[in-house]
Amino acid sequence: MRTCLYRATLLTVPLLIAALPSHATEGASGLYLLGGQSLNAGLTPAPGWYASLAGVQYSGSVGGSIQGGVRVVELKKRSDSFSGVLLYAPRTKFLGGQLAFSVGMPYAYLRLSGEVGGAVTRQRSVSGTGRGDTSIGSRLGWQVSPVFTHAIALTLWAPTGEYAKGFTPSIGHHRWAGDITWAFTYVPGGHHTELSAAIGYGVNGPNTVTHYRSGDEVHLELGIGQRLTPRFEVGLAGYVYRQVSADSGIGAFLGPLEGRVNGAGPAVNYAFKVGTHGLALTARYYHEFDAKRHFQGDLALASATFRF
């Protein structure tokens, strides 16, 4: 039960929030949750139904960005998000591996403040709440040996979130986006220490309102953990983000921005039973550094996954 819970939790977390920072993409906000995969990144949930709820808080700032087609000299952001994900893993195997399918929807409070450019540069602050873009995910994982497991995940974001042009607190992004990620988990020796990693490539579609196309992105996430008990695991996690192609379109009037950032911090997993069902809890905290043309700040997330 503990392994199944860990697998479900670590799979669904990356799909929970669609409002996290990625400065060199439009709106200073990307769709992939950096740091969502760390401990147990290469695992796939056992057959069954799972429901997850996650809360994510991000606070950071960046200089020189575009928000809804408006130039912002300096932008500060605070986002508080809650997301729900429903996941199903069928019993039928595919290509010798375990399949899983998920759908998620975030709801968030967003506050933006900054120096908005134009004929006259002025200080502005806006805030609001709303639903974000729907995520649709699939995953195929294999247990190669008792100590090595890996998986391929594909995520698609549909532009169903609330969006308005201009300097507004838009939770949605008004663009399609996709990401493909390969992850593995290696548990050597006595099965108390684990090494996990995930590397992915993201593609953004055009925003037809602002005529802005965000560049492609590469992300690498790492985790090392120690199981103190069969139910409790602690560790360290980190991520590296690089934008590998320039923003384009007539709306990208600040030029071919390509952002980068790193983040690192502690990670915790805990699993237990509620009656005949299982519940898994996770918590992560990341401090960002070495940012260039990208938000830099602090990210905290916590999730709970219930297996039916």
XYZ file of C-alpha atoms in Angstrom:
308
model
C 0.000 0.000 0.000
C 2.790 2.461 0.856
C 4.429 2.062 -2.570
C 1.129 2.506 -4.404
C 0.425 5.687 -2.488
C 3.852 7.164 -3.171
C 3.487 6.365 -6.851
C 0.109 8.076 -7.135
C 1.157 11.155 -5.207
C 4.391 11.798 -7.101
C 2.650 11.279 -10.445
C -0.272 13.620 -9.845
C 1.635 16.531 -8.267
C 3.122 17.780 -11.577
C -0.393 18.072 -13.023
C -1.893 20.039 -10.163
C -0.999 23.649 -10.869
C -0.843 25.625 -14.114
C 0.303 28.942 -12.645
C 3.994 28.731 -11.866
C 6.831 31.014 -12.992
C 8.652 30.902 -16.288
C 9.618 34.457 -17.157
C 10.731 34.117 -20.762
C 7.338 32.679 -21.608
C 4.430 35.080 -21.953
C 2.769 36.297 -18.783
C 5.802 35.349 -16.666
C 4.074 32.025 -16.071
C 4.624 28.526 -17.368
C 2.348 25.485 -17.276
C 4.697 22.749 -16.055
C 5.153 22.591 -12.282
C 8.906 22.804 -11.677
C 9.829 20.636 -8.702
C 6.658 18.543 -8.865
C 8.740 15.424 -9.508
C 11.488 14.595 -7.044
C 11.344 11.597 -4.697
C 9.920 8.480 -6.402
C 9.783 10.294 -9.755
C 10.173 7.062 -11.750
C 7.252 5.200 -10.165
C 3.785 4.653 -11.671
C 0.643 3.996 -9.562
C -0.688 0.476 -9.202
C -4.121 -0.294 -10.743
C -6.989 1.624 -9.169
C -8.634 5.024 -8.780
C -6.957 7.937 -6.995
C -8.005 11.465 -6.037
C -5.475 14.174 -5.180
C -5.663 17.665 -3.745
C -2.646 19.986 -3.718
C -1.876 23.478 -2.522
C 0.941 25.526 -4.040
C 2.244 28.937 -3.033
C 4.739 30.933 -5.064
C 6.211 34.359 -4.408
C 8.848 35.964 -6.605
C 9.872 38.852 -8.828
C 11.431 39.525 -12.219
C 12.584 42.548 -14.162
C 11.323 43.215 -17.687
C 8.431 40.989 -18.786
C 5.216 40.969 -20.810
C 1.872 40.490 -19.080
C -1.139 40.099 -21.346
C 0.510 42.088 -24.133
C 1.632 44.888 -21.767
C 5.278 45.645 -20.988
C 6.094 45.518 -17.271
C 9.406 47.033 -16.139
C 9.449 45.098 -12.851
C 6.917 42.464 -11.889
C 6.193 40.880 -8.510
C 3.940 37.863 -8.208
C 2.132 35.999 -5.419
C 0.119 32.917 -6.326
C -1.912 30.683 -3.987
C -3.379 27.688 -5.815
C -5.463 24.625 -5.072
C -5.864 21.835 -7.587
C -7.777 18.597 -7.831
C -6.716 15.589 -9.913
C -8.553 12.355 -10.675
C -6.318 9.470 -11.767
C -7.093 5.994 -13.082
C -4.601 3.161 -13.591
C -6.114 0.182 -15.477
C -5.249 -3.441 -14.777
C -4.464 -4.169 -18.427
C -0.761 -3.874 -19.238
C 0.536 -2.047 -22.324
C 3.931 -2.849 -23.857
C 4.702 -4.681 -20.631
C 4.173 -1.559 -18.523
C 1.611 0.043 -16.227
C -0.598 2.770 -17.711
C -2.158 5.690 -15.862
C -4.462 8.503 -17.007
C -5.318 11.720 -15.186
C -7.211 14.980 -15.503
C -6.705 18.036 -13.291
C -8.076 21.522 -12.758
C -6.500 24.328 -10.654
C -8.175 27.250 -8.919
C -5.972 30.110 -7.785
C -5.625 33.540 -6.223
C -3.114 35.705 -8.068
C -1.671 39.082 -7.132
C 0.566 41.071 -9.491
C 2.305 44.374 -8.901
C 4.809 46.234 -10.998
C 5.831 49.224 -13.053
C 3.674 49.107 -16.173
C 5.219 50.668 -19.252
C 3.558 52.829 -21.904
C 3.396 56.546 -22.604
C 3.935 56.998 -18.859
C 5.391 54.316 -16.586
C 3.240 53.891 -13.495
C 2.997 51.553 -10.517
C 0.003 49.192 -10.597
C -1.316 46.281 -8.549
C -4.059 43.840 -9.499
C -5.430 40.677 -7.900
C -8.144 38.127 -8.495
C -9.220 34.498 -8.370
C -10.299 32.051 -11.025
C -9.879 28.634 -12.584
C -6.768 27.633 -14.470
C -6.118 25.526 -17.554
C -7.146 21.861 -17.614
C -4.341 19.291 -17.604
C -4.707 15.891 -19.262
C -1.991 13.391 -18.472
C -0.900 9.872 -19.376
C 1.988 7.789 -18.059
C 3.538 4.430 -18.901
C 5.940 2.873 -16.420
C 8.082 -0.243 -16.138
C 9.696 -2.028 -13.193
C 12.923 -3.264 -14.757
C 14.259 -4.828 -11.542
C 13.620 -4.638 -7.795
C 15.910 -1.589 -7.643
C 15.165 0.289 -10.900
C 11.873 1.713 -12.196
C 11.271 4.222 -14.963
C 8.376 5.869 -16.820
C 7.437 8.145 -19.718
C 4.780 10.807 -19.081
C 2.900 13.026 -21.529
C 0.912 16.060 -20.357
C -1.340 18.340 -22.409
C -2.808 21.622 -21.157
C -6.028 22.920 -22.699
C -6.718 26.709 -22.524
C -9.871 26.455 -20.407
C -8.755 28.919 -17.707
C -9.945 32.468 -17.206
C -7.917 34.923 -19.293
C -8.082 38.622 -20.205
C -5.666 40.716 -22.242
C -3.723 43.463 -20.467
C -2.247 43.806 -16.987
C -4.792 41.512 -15.364
C -4.620 38.607 -12.865
C -5.278 35.935 -15.512
C -5.120 32.417 -14.083
C -5.310 30.845 -17.550
C -2.701 31.216 -20.295
C -4.842 31.194 -23.463
C -2.505 28.780 -25.218
C -2.166 25.049 -25.707
C 0.966 23.452 -24.303
C 2.485 19.991 -24.014
C 5.306 18.261 -22.155
C 6.988 14.878 -22.435
C 9.093 13.632 -19.507
C 11.212 10.561 -18.788
C 11.831 9.727 -15.133
C 13.558 7.007 -13.145
C 13.964 5.855 -9.548
C 16.920 3.792 -8.354
C 16.845 2.175 -4.901
C 20.153 0.414 -4.243
C 21.228 -1.713 -1.297
C 18.754 -2.182 1.514
C 15.945 -0.169 -0.095
C 16.258 2.723 2.352
C 18.020 5.267 0.110
C 16.709 6.305 -3.300
C 17.961 8.366 -6.228
C 15.389 9.814 -8.622
C 15.476 12.110 -11.631
C 13.167 13.406 -14.361
C 14.028 15.218 -17.581
C 11.424 16.741 -19.865
C 10.814 18.903 -22.909
C 7.915 21.362 -23.129
C 6.336 23.005 -26.191
C 4.033 26.061 -26.101
C 1.411 26.947 -28.680
C 0.654 30.536 -29.749
C -1.566 32.955 -27.853
C -3.945 34.125 -30.576
C -5.055 37.171 -28.564
C -1.617 38.712 -27.984
C 0.100 37.064 -31.014
C 2.856 35.762 -28.748
C 4.451 32.335 -28.994
C 6.482 31.248 -25.996
C 9.683 29.280 -26.590
C 10.348 25.614 -25.888
C 11.598 24.556 -22.449
C 13.791 21.864 -20.897
C 13.604 20.914 -17.211
C 15.655 18.545 -15.065
C 14.473 17.507 -11.591
C 16.498 15.543 -9.044
C 15.779 13.932 -5.698
C 17.642 11.912 -3.089
C 15.693 10.423 -0.212
C 16.085 8.303 2.905
C 13.262 6.149 4.287
C 13.411 6.499 8.065
C 10.469 4.102 8.454
C 8.383 2.125 5.918
C 5.883 5.031 5.912
C 8.131 8.097 6.275
C 10.734 9.435 3.838
C 12.793 12.640 3.886
C 15.193 14.014 1.323
C 16.537 16.837 -0.804
C 15.154 17.916 -4.172
C 16.149 20.357 -6.873
C 15.427 21.475 -10.413
C 17.132 23.135 -13.350
C 15.097 25.040 -15.958
C 16.304 26.325 -19.313
C 14.397 27.865 -22.188
C 15.980 26.486 -25.362
C 14.218 28.469 -28.096
C 13.296 32.133 -28.319
C 9.862 33.667 -27.890
C 8.381 34.811 -31.193
C 5.441 36.593 -32.787
C 4.564 40.277 -33.110
C 3.609 40.323 -29.427
C 7.163 39.435 -28.351
C 8.335 43.047 -28.649
C 10.945 42.693 -25.889
C 13.000 40.442 -28.153
C 14.018 36.751 -28.131
C 13.914 36.223 -24.361
C 15.298 32.920 -23.093
C 15.038 32.338 -19.362
C 16.771 30.116 -16.828
C 16.488 29.317 -13.118
C 17.532 26.725 -10.524
C 15.795 25.667 -7.322
C 16.573 23.432 -4.342
C 15.116 22.460 -0.974
C 13.747 19.725 1.334
C 11.153 17.078 0.467
C 9.002 14.830 2.701
C 6.641 11.869 2.014
C 4.346 10.177 4.541
C 1.751 7.431 3.978
C -0.838 5.789 6.246
C -4.240 4.086 6.226
C -7.673 5.624 6.757
C -9.933 2.669 7.420
C -9.458 0.287 4.503
C -8.130 3.028 2.215
C -4.727 4.651 1.929
C -3.668 8.281 2.198
C -0.306 9.735 1.149
C 0.995 13.194 2.049
C 3.874 15.079 0.454
C 5.529 18.444 1.095
C 8.183 20.338 -0.865
C 9.934 23.692 -0.461
C 12.245 25.254 -3.051
C 14.357 28.383 -2.954
C 15.277 29.639 -6.417
C 18.642 31.080 -7.438
C 20.799 32.012 -10.443
C 17.807 33.250 -12.433
C 18.183 35.084 -15.714
C 15.168 36.583 -17.511
C 13.058 34.450 -15.172
C 11.170 34.817 -11.917
C 13.227 34.139 -8.813
C 11.516 33.408 -5.526
C 10.232 30.682 -3.212
C 7.896 27.783 -3.929
C 6.057 25.654 -1.353
C 3.703 22.799 -2.166
C 1.807 20.135 -0.257
C -0.456 17.378 -1.522
C -2.728 14.595 -0.294
C -3.616 11.538 -2.394
C -6.444 9.144 -1.494
C -6.697 5.677 -3.018
C -10.233 4.332 -3.392
